[in-house]
Short mmCIF file of C-alpha atoms in Angstrom, two decimals:
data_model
loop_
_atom_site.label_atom_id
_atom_site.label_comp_id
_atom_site.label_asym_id
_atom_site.label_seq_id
_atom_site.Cartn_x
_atom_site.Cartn_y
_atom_site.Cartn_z
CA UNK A 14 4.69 -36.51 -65.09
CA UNK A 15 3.77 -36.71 -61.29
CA UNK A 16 -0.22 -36.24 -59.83
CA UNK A 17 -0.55 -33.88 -56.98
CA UNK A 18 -0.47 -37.37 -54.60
CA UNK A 19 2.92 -38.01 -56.08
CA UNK A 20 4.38 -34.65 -55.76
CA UNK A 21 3.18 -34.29 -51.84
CA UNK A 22 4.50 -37.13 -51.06
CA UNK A 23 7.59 -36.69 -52.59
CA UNK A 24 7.70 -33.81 -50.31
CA UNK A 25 7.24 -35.05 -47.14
CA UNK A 26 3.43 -34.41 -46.79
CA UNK A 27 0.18 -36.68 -46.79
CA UNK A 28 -2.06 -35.95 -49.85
CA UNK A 29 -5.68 -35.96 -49.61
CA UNK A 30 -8.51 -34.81 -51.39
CA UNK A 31 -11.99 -33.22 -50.67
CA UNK A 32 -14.34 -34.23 -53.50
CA UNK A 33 -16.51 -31.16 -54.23
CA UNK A 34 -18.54 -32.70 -57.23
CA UNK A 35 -18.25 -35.14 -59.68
CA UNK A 36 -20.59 -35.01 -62.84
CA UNK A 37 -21.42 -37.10 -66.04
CA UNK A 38 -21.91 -34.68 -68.80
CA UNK A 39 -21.76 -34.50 -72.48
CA UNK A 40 -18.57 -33.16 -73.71
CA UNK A 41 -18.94 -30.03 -75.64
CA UNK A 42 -17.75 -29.28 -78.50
CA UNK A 43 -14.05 -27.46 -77.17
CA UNK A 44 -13.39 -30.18 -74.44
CA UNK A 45 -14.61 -32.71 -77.27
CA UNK A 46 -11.66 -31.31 -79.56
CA UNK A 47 -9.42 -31.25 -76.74
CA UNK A 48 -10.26 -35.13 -75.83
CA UNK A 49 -10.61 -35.75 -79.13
CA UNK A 50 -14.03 -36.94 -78.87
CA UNK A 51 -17.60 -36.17 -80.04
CA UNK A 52 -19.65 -33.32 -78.58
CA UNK A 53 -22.09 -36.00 -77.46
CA UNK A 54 -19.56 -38.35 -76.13
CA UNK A 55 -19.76 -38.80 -71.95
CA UNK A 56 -17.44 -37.14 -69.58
CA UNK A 57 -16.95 -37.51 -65.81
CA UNK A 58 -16.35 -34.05 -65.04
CA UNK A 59 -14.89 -33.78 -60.70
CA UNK A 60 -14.10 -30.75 -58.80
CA UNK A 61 -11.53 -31.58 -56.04
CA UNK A 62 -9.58 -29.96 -53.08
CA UNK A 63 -6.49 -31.35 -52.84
CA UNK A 64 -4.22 -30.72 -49.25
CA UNK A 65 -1.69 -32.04 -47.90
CA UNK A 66 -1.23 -32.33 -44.28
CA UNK A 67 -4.98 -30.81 -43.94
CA UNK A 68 -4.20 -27.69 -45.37
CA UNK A 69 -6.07 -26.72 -48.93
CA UNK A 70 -2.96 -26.49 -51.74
CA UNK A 71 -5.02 -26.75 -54.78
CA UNK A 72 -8.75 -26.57 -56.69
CA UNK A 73 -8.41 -29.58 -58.82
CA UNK A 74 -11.14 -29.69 -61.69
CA UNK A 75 -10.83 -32.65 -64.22
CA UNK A 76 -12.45 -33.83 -67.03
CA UNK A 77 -12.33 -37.82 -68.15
CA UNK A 78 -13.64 -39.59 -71.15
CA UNK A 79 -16.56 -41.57 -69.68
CA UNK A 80 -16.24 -44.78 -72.20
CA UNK A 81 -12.35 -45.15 -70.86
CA UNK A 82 -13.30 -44.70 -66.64
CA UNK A 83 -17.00 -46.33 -66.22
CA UNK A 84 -18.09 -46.33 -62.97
CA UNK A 85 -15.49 -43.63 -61.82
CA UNK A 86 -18.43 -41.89 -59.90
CA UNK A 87 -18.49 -44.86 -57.69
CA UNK A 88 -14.43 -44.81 -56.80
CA UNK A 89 -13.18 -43.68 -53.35
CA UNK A 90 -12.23 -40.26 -55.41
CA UNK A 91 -10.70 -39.00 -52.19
CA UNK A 92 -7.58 -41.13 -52.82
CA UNK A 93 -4.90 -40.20 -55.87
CA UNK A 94 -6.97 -40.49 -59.22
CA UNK A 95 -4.20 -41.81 -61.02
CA UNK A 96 -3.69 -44.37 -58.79
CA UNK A 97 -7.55 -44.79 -59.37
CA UNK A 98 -6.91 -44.37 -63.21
CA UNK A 99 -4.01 -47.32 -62.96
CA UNK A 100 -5.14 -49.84 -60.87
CA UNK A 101 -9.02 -49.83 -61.96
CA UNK A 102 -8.86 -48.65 -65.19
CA UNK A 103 -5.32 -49.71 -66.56
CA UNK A 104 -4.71 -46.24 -67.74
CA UNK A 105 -1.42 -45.00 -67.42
CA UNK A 106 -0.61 -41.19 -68.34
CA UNK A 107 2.46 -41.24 -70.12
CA UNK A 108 3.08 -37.28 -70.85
CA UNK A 109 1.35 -34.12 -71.35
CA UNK A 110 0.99 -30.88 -72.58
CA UNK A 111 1.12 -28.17 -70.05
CA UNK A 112 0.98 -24.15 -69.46
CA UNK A 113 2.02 -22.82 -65.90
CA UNK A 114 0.41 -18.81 -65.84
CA UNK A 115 0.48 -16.73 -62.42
CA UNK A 116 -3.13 -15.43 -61.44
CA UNK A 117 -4.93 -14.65 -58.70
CA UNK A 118 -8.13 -16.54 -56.61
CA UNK A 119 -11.39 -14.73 -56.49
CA UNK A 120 -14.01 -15.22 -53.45
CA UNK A 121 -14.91 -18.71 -54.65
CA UNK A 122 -11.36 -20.00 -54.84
CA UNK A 123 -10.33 -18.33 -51.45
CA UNK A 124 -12.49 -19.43 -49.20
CA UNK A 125 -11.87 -23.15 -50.77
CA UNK A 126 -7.80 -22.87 -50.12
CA UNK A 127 -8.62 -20.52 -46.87
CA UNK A 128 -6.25 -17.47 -48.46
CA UNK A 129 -7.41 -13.73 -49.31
CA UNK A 130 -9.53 -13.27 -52.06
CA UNK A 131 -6.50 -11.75 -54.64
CA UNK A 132 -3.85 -13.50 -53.40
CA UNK A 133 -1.44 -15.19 -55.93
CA UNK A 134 -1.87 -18.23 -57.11
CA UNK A 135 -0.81 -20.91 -59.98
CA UNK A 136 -2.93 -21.77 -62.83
CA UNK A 137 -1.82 -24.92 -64.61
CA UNK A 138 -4.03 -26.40 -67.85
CA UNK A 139 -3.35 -29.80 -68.26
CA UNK A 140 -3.77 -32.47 -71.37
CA UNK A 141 -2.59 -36.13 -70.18
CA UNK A 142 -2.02 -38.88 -72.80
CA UNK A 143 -1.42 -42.44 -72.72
CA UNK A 144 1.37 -44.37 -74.43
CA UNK A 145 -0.84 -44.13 -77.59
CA UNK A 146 -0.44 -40.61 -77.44
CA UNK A 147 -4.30 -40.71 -76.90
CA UNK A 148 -6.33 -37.94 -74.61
CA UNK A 149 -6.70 -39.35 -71.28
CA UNK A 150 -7.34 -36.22 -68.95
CA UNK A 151 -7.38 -32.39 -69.30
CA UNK A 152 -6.97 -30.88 -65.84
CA UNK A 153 -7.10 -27.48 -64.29
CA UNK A 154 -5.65 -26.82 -61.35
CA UNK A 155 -5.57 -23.25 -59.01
CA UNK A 156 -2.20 -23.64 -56.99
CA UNK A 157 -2.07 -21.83 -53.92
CA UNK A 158 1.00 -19.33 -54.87
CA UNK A 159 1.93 -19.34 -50.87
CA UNK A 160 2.34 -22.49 -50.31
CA UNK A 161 3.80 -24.23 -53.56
CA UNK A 162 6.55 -23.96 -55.65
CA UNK A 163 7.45 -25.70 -58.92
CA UNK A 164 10.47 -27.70 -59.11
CA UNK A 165 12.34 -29.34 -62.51
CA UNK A 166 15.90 -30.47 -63.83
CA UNK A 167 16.84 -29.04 -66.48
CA UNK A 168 19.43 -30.10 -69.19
CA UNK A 169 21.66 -28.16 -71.84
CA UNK A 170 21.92 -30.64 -74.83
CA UNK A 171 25.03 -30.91 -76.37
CA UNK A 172 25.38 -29.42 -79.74
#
């Protein structure tokens, strides 16, 4: 379980990010279930650009439980949020659940990652948990499908 910061770096690039909103907003009732919290209950809700070396790689939206990262509208959110999350907050993800689909960007998305509208991209839906198994983060990211590629070992276990 890498951020975006992690994985750019890991490829030789510098991360950065391009905050395009951040919001404090009631949770609804299916991000509430998701974050196992109350419809009422607080979320920071941040739209991000993430690049590395300059160039747009990714539309980063994520939604936080506002009780667990007070304050987080007032963190230099240009830097790697779980680094944020850690050092701040003493939240550590510790796994998640996620789906990888193929799609494509509309206008919106394209002009953010500077690619034709329609070209292919990478939707991945993120839930991160701590050690407690507890909701930390659900995440949605739009991948530009030029410029990244996903990378994993894999493992036959014996029988």
């Amino acid at each position: 379980l890498t951020g975006f910061s992690e994985d750019m770096a890991a490829r030789g690039l510098r991360p950065s990010s391009r905050l395009l909103t951040i919001s404090h907003v009631s949770a609804g009732a299916a991000l509430g279930q998701e974050l196992v919290l109350s419809p009422e209950e607080m979320v920071f809700h941040l739209e991000r650009v993430r690049m590395a070396d300059g160039i747009p790689m990714c539309l980063e939206t994520i939604d936080l439980p506002a009780h667990l990262t007070p304050g987080l509208d007032h963190q230099p959110l240009e830097r790697s949020l779980y680094e944020i999350l850690s050092t701040v907050y003493g939240i550590e993800l510790f796994e998640a659940d996620q789906v990888i689909s193929p799609t494509v960007v509309n206008q919106a998305q394209a002009d953010l990652l500077r690619v034709p509208v329609h070209s292919p991209a990478l939707i991945v839906k993120r839930i991160g948990y701590d050690k407690r198994r507890r909701p930390i983060e659900r995440a949605m990211s739009i991948y530009r499908g030029d410029r990244y590629d996903i990378r994993m070992t894999v493992r036959r276990n014996p029988i």
